[in-house]
GROMACS .gro file of N, CA, C and O in nm:
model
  476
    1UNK      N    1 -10.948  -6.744  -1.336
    1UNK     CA    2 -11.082  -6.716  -1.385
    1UNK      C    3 -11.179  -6.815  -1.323
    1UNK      O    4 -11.129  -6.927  -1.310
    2UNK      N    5 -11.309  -6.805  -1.280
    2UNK     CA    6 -11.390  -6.866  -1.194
    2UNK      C    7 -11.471  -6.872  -1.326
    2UNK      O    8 -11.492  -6.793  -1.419
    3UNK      N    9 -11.516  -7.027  -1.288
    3UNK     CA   10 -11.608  -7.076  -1.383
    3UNK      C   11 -11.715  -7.149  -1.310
    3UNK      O   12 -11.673  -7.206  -1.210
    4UNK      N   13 -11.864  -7.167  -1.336
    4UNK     CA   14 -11.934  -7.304  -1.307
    4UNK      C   15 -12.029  -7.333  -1.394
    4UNK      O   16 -12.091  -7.272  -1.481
    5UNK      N   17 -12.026  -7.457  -1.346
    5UNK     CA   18 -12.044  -7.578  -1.446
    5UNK      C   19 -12.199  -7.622  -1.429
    5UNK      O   20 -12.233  -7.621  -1.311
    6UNK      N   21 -12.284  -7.654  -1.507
    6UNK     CA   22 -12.422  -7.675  -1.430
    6UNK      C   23 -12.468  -7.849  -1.494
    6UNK      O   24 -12.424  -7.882  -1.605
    7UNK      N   25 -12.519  -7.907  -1.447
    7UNK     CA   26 -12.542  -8.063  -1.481
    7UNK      C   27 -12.667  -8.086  -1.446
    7UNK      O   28 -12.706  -8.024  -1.347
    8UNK      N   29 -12.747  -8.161  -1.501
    8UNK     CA   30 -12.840  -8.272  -1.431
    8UNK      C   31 -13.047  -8.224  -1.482
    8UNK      O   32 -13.160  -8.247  -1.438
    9UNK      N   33 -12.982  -8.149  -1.600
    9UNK     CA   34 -13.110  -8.081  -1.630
    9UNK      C   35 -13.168  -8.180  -1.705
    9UNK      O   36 -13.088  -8.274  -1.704
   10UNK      N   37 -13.316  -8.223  -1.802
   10UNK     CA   38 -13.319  -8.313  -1.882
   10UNK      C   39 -13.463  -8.263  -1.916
   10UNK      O   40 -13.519  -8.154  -1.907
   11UNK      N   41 -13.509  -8.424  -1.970
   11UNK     CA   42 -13.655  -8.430  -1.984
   11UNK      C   43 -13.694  -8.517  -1.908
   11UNK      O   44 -13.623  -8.617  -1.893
   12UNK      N   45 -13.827  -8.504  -1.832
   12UNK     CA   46 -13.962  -8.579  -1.725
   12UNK      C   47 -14.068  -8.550  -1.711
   12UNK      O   48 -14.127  -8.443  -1.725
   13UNK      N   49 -14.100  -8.659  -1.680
   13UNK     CA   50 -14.260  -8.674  -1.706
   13UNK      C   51 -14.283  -8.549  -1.560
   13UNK      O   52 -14.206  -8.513  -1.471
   14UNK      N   53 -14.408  -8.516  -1.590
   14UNK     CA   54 -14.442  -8.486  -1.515
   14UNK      C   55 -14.472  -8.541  -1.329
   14UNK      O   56 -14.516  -8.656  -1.317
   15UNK      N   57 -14.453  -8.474  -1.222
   15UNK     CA   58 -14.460  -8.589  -1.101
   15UNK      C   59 -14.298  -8.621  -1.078
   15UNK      O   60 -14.257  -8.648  -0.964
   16UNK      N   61 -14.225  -8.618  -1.170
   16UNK     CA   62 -14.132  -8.714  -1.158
   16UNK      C   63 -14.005  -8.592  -1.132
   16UNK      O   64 -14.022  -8.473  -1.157
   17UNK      N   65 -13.885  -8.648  -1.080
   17UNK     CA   66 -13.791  -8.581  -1.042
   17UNK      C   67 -13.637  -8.538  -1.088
   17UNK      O   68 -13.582  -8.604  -1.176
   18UNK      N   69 -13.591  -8.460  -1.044
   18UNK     CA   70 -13.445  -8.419  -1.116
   18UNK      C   71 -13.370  -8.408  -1.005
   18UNK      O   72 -13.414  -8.434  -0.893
   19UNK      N   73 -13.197  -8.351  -1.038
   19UNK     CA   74 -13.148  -8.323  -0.932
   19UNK      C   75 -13.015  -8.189  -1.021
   19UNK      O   76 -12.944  -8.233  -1.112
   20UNK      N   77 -13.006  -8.083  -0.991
   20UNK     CA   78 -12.946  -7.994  -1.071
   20UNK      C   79 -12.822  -7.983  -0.971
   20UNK      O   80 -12.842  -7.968  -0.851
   21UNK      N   81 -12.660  -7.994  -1.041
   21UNK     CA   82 -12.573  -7.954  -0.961
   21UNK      C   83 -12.481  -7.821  -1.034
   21UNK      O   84 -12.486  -7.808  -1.157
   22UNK      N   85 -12.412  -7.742  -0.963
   22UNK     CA   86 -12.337  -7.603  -0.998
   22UNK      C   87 -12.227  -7.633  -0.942
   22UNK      O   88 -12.231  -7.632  -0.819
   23UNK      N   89 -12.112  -7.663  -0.997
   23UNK     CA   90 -11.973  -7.630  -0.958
   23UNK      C   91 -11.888  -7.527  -0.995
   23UNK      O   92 -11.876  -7.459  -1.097
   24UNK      N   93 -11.821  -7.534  -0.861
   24UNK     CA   94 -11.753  -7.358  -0.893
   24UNK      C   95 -11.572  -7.393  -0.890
   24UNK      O   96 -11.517  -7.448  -0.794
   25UNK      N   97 -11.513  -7.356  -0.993
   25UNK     CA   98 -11.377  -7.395  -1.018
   25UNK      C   99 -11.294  -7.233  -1.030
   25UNK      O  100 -11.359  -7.128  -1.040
   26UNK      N  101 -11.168  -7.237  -1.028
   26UNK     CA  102 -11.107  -7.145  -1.076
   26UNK      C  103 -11.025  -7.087  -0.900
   26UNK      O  104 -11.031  -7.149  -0.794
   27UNK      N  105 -10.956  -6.949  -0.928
   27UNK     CA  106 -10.914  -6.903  -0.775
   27UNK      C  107 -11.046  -6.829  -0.698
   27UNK      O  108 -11.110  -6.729  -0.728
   28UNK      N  109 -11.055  -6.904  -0.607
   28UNK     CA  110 -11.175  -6.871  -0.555
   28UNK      C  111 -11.116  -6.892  -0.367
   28UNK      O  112 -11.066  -6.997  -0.324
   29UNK      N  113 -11.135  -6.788  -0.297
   29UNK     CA  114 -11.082  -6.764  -0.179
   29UNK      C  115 -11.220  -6.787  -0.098
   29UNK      O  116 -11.201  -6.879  -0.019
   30UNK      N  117 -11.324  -6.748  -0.090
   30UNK     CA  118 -11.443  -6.775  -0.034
   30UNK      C  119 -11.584  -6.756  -0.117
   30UNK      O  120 -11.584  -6.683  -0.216
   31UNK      N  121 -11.684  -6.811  -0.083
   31UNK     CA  122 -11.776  -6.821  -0.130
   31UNK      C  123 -11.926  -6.793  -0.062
   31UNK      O  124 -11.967  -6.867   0.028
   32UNK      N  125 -11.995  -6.694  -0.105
   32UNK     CA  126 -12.092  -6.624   0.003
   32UNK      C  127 -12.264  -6.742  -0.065
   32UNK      O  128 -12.280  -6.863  -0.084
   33UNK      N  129 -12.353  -6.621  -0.078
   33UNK     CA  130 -12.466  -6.664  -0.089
   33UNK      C  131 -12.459  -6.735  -0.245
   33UNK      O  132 -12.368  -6.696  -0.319
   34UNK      N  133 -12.540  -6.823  -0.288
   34UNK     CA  134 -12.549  -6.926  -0.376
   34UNK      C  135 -12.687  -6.925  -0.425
   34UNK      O  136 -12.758  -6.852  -0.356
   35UNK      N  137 -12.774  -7.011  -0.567
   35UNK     CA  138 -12.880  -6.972  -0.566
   35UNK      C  139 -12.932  -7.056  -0.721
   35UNK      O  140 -12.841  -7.083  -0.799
   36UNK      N  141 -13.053  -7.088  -0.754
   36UNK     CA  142 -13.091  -7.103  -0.859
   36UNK      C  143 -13.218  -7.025  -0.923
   36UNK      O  144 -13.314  -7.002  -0.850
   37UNK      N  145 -13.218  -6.996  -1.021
   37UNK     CA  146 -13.312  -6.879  -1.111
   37UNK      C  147 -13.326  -6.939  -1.241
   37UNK      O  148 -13.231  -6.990  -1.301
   38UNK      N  149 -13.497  -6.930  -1.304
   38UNK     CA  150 -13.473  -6.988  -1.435
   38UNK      C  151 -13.549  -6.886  -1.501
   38UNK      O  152 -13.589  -6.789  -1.436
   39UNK      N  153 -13.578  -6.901  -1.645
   39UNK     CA  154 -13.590  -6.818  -1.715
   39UNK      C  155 -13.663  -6.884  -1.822
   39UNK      O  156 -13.619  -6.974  -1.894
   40UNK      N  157 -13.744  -6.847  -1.826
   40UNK     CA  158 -13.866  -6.917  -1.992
   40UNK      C  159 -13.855  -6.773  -2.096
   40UNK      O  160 -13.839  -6.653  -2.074
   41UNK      N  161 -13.873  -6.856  -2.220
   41UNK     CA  162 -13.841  -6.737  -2.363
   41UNK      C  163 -14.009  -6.610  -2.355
   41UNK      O  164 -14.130  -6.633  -2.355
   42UNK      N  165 -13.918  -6.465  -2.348
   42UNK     CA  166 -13.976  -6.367  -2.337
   42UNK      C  167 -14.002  -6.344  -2.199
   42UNK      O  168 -14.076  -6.249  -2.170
   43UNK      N  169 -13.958  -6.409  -2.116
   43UNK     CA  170 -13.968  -6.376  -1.954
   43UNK      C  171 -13.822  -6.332  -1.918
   43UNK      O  172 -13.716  -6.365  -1.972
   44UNK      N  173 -13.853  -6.229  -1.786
   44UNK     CA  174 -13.763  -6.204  -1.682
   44UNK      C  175 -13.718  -6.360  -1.609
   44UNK      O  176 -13.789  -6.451  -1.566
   45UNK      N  177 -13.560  -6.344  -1.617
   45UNK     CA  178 -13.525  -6.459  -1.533
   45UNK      C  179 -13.574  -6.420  -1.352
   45UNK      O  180 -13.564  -6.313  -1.292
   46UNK      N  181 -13.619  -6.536  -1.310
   46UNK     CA  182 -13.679  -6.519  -1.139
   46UNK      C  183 -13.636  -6.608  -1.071
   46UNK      O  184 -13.602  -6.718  -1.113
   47UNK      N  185 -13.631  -6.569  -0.954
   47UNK     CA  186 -13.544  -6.612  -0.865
   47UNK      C  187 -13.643  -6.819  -0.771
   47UNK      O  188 -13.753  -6.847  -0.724
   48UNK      N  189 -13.520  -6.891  -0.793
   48UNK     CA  190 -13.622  -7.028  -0.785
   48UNK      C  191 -13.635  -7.050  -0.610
   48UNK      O  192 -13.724  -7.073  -0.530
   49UNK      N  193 -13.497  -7.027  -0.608
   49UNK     CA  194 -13.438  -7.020  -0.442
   49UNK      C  195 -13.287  -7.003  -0.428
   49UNK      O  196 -13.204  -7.027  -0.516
   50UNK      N  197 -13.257  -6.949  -0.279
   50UNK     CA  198 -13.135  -6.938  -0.235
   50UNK      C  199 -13.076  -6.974  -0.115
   50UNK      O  200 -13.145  -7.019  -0.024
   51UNK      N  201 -12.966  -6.959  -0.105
   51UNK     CA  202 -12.951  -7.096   0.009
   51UNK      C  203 -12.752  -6.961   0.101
   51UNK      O  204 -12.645  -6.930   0.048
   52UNK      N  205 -12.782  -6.947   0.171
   52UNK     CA  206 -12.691  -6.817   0.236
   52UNK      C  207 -12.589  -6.922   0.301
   52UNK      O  208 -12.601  -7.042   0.329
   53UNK      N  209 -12.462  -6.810   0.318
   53UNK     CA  210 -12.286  -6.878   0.346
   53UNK      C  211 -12.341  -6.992   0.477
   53UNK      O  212 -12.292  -7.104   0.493
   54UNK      N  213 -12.441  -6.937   0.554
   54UNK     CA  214 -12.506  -6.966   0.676
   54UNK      C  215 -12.575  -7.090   0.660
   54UNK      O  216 -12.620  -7.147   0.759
   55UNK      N  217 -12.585  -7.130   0.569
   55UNK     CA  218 -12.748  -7.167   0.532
   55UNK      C  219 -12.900  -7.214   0.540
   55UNK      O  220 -12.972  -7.313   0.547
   56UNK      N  221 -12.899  -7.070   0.535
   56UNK     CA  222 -13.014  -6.989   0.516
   56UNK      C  223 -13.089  -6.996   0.400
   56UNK      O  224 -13.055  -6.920   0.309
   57UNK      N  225 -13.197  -7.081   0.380
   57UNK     CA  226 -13.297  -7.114   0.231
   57UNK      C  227 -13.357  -7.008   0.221
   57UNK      O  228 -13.354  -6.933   0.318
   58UNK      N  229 -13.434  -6.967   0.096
   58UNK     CA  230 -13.518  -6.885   0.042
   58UNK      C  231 -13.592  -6.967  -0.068
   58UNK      O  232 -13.528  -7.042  -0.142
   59UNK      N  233 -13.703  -6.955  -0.077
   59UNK     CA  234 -13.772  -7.008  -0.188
   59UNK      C  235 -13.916  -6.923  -0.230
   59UNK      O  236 -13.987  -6.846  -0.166
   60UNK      N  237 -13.923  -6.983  -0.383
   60UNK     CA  238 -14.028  -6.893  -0.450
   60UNK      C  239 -14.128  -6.950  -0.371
   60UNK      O  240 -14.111  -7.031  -0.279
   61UNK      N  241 -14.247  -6.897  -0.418
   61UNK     CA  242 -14.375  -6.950  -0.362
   61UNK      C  243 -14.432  -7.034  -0.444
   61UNK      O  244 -14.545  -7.073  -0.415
   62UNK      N  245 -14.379  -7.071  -0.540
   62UNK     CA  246 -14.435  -7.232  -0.666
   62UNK      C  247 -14.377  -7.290  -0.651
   62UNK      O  248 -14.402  -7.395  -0.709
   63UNK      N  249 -14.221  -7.292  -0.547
   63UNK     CA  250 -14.133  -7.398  -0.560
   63UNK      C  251 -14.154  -7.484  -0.443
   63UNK      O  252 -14.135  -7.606  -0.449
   64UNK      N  253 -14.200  -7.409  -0.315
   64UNK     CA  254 -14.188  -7.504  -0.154
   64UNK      C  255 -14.262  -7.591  -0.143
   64UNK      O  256 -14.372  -7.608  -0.194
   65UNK      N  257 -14.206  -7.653  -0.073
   65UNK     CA  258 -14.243  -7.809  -0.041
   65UNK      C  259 -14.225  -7.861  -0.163
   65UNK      O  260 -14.287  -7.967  -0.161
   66UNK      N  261 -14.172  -7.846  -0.274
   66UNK     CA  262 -14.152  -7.933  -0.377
   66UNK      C  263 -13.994  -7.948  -0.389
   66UNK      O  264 -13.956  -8.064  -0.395
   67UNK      N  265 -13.865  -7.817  -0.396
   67UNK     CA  266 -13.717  -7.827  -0.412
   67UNK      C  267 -13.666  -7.821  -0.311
   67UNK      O  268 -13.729  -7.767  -0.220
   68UNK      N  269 -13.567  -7.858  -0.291
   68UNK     CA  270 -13.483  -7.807  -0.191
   68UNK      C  271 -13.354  -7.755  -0.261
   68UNK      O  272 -13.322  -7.814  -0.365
   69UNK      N  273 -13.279  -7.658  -0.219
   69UNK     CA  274 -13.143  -7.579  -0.240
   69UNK      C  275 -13.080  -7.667  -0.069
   69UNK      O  276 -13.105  -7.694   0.049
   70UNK      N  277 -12.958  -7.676  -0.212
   70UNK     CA  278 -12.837  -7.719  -0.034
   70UNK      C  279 -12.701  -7.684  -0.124
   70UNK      O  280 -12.697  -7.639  -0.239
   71UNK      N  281 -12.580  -7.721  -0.028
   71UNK     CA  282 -12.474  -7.667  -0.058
   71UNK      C  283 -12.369  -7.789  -0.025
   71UNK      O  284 -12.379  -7.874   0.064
   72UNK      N  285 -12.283  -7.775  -0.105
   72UNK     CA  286 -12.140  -7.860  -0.046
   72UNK      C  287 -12.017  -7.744  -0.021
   72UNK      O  288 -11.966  -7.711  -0.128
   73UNK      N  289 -11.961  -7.679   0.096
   73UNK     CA  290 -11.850  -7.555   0.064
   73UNK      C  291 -11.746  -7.652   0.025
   73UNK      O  292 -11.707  -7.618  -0.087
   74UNK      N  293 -11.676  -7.768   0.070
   74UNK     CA  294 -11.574  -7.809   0.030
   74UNK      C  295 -11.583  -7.883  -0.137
   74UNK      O  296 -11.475  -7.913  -0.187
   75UNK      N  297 -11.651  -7.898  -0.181
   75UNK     CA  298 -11.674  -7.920  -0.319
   75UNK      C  299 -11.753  -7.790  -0.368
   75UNK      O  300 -11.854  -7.826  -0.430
   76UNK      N  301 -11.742  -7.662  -0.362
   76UNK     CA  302 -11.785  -7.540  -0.369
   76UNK      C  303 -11.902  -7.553  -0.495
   76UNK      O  304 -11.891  -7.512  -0.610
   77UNK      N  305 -12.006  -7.617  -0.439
   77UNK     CA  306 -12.130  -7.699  -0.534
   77UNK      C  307 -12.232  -7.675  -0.477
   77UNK      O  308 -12.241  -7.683  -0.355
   78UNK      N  309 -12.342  -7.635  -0.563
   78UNK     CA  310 -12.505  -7.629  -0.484
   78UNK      C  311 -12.551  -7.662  -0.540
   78UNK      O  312 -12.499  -7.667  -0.652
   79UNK      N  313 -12.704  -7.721  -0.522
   79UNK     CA  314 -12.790  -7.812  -0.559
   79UNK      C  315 -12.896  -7.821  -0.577
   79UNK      O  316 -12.952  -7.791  -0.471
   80UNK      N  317 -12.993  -7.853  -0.678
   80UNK     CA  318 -13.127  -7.820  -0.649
   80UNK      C  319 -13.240  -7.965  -0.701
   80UNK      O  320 -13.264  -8.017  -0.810
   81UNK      N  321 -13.285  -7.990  -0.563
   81UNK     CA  322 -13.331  -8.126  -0.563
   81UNK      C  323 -13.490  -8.078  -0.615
   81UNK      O  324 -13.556  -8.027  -0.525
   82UNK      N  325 -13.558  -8.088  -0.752
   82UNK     CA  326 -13.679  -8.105  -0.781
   82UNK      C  327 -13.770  -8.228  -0.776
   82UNK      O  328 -13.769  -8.305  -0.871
   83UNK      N  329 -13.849  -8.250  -0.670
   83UNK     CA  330 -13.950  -8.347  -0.684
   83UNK      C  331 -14.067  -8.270  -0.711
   83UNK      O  332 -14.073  -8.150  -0.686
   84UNK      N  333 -14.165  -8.340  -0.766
   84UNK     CA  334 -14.335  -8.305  -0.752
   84UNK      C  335 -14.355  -8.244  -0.900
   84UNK      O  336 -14.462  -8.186  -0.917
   85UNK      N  337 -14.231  -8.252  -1.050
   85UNK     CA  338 -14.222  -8.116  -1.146
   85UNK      C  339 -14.349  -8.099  -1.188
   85UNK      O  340 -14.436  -8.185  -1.169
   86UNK      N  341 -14.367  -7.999  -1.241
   86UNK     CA  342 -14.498  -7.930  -1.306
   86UNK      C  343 -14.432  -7.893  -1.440
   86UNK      O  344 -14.318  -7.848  -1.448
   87UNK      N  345 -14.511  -7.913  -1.540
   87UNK     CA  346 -14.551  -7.846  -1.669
   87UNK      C  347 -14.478  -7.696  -1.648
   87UNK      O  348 -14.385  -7.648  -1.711
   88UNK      N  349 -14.527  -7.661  -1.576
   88UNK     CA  350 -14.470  -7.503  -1.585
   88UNK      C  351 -14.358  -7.487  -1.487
   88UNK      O  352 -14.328  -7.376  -1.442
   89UNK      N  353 -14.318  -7.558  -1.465
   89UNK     CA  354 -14.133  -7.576  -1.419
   89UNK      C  355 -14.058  -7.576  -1.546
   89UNK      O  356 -13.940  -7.542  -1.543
   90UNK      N  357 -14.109  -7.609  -1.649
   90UNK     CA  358 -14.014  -7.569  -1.771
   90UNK      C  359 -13.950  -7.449  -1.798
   90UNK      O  360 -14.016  -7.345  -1.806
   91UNK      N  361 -13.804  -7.452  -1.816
   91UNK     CA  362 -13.768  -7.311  -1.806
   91UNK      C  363 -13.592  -7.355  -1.856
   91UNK      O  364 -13.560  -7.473  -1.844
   92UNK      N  365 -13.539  -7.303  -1.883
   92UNK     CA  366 -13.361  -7.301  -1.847
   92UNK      C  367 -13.333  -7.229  -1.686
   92UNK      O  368 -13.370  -7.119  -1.646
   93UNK      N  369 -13.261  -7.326  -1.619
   93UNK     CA  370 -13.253  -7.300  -1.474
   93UNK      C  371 -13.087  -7.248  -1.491
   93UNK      O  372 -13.017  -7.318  -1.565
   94UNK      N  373 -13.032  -7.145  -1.434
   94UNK     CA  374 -12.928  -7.098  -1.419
   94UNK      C  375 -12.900  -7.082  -1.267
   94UNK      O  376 -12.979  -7.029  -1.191
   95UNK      N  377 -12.795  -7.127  -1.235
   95UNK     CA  378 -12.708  -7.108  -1.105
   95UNK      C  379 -12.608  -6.982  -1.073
   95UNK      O  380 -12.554  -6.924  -1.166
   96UNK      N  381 -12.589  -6.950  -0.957
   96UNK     CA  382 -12.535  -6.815  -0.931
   96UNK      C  383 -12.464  -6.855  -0.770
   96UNK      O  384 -12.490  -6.937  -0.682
   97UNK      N  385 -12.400  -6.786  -0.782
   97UNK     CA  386 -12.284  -6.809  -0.632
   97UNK      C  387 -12.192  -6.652  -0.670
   97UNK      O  388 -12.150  -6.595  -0.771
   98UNK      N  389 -12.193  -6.626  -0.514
   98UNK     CA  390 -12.117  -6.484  -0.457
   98UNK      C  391 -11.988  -6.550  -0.441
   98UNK      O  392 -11.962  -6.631  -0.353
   99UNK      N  393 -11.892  -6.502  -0.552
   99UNK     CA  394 -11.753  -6.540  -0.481
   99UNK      C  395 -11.645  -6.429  -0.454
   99UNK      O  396 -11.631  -6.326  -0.520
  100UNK      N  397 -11.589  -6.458  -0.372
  100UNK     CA  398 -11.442  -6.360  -0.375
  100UNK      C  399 -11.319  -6.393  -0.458
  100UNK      O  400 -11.244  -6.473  -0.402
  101UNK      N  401 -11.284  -6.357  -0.564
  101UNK     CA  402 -11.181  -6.423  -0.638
  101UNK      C  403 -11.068  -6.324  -0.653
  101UNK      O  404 -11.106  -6.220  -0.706
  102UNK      N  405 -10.937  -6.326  -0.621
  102UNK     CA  406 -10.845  -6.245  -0.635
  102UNK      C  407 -10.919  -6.103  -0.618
  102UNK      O  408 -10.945  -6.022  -0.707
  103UNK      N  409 -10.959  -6.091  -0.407
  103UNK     CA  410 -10.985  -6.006  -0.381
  103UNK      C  411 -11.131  -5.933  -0.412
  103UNK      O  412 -11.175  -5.834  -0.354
  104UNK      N  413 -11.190  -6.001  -0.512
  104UNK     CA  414 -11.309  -5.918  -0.539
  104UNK      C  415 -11.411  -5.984  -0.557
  104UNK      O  416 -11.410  -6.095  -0.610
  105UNK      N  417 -11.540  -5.910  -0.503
  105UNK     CA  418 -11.638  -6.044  -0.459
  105UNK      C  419 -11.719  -5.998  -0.573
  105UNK      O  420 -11.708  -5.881  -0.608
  106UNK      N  421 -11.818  -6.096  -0.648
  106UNK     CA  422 -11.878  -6.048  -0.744
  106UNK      C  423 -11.969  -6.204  -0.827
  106UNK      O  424 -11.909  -6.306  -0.860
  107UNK      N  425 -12.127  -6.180  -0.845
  107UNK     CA  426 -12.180  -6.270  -0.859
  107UNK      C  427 -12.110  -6.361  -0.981
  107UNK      O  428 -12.052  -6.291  -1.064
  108UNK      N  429 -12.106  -6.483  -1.003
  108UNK     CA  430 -12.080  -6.547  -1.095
  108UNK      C  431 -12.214  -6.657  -1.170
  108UNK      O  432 -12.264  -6.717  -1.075
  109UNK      N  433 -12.275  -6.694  -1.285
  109UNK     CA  434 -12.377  -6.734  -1.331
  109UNK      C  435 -12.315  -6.850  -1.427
  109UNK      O  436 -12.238  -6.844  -1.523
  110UNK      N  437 -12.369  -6.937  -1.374
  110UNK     CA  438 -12.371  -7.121  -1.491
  110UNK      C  439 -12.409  -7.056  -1.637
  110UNK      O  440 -12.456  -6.947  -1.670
  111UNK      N  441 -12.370  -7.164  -1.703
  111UNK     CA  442 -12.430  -7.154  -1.839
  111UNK      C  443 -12.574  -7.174  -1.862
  111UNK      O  444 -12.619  -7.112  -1.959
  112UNK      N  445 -12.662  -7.253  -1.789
  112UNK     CA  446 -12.781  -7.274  -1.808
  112UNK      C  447 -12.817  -7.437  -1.830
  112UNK      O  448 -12.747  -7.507  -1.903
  113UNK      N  449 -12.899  -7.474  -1.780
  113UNK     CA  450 -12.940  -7.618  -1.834
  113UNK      C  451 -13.085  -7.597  -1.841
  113UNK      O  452 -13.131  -7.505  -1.774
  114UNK      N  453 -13.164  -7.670  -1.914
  114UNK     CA  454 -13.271  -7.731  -2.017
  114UNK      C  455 -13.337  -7.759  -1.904
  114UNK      O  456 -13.236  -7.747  -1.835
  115UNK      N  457 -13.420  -7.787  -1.825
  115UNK     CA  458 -13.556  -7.909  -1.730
  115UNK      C  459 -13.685  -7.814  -1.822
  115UNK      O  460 -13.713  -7.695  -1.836
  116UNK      N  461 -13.740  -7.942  -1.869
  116UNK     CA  462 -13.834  -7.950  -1.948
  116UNK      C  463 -13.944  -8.073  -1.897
  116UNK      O  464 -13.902  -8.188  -1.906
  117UNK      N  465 -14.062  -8.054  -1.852
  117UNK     CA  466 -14.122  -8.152  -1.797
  117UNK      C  467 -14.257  -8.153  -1.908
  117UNK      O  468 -14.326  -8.063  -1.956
  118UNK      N  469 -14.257  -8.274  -1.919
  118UNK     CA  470 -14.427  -8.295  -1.992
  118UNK      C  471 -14.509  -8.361  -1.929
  118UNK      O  472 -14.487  -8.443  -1.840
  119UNK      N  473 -14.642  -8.316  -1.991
  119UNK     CA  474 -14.772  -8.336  -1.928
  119UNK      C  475 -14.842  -8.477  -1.931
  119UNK      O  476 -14.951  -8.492  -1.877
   0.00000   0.00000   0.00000
């Protein structure tokens, strides 16, 4: 069973920075595109950025020049470096990774962590 694990969410001041990590455990044969998405109460979860087997970034248009998405494949871990936070970066950030596990490839999603920034 494939699991991941998400860390590094908290509270900060505003300006100030985080660093979010996703580990991916369990039988896991390869691992495709990867990604972070958060979600505020009564909103659609949206996509923050993504980071391809290649890697290949994608980012929202509130996030650039402020996060970066990166990857470790041999510690099957991705990352999401927030500097610059805003007030409205508050959200529960969830992680996502394409894996192949006993043959079948199929998105897998973190539990969620908390980044909460004040003003």
């Amino acid at each position: 069973q494939v699991q991941l694990v998400e860390s590094g969410g908290g509270l900060v001041q505003a300006g100030g920075s985080l660093r979010l990590s996703c580990a991916a455990s369990g039988i896991i044969f390869s691992i495709g595109a990867m990604g972070w998405y958060r979600q505020t109460p009564g909103n659609q979860r949206e996509l923050v950025a993504t980071i391809s087997s290649g890697g290949r970034t994608n980012y929202a248009d509130s996030v650039k020049g402020r996060f970066t998405i990166s990857r470790d494949n041999a510690k099957k871990t991705v990352y999401l470096q927030m500097n610059g936070l805003k007030p409205e970066d508050t959200a529960v950030y969830y992680c996502k990774q394409e894996i192949a596990s006993r043959l079948v490839l199929q998105d897998y999603w973190g539990q969620g962590t908390q980044v909460t920034v004040s003003s």
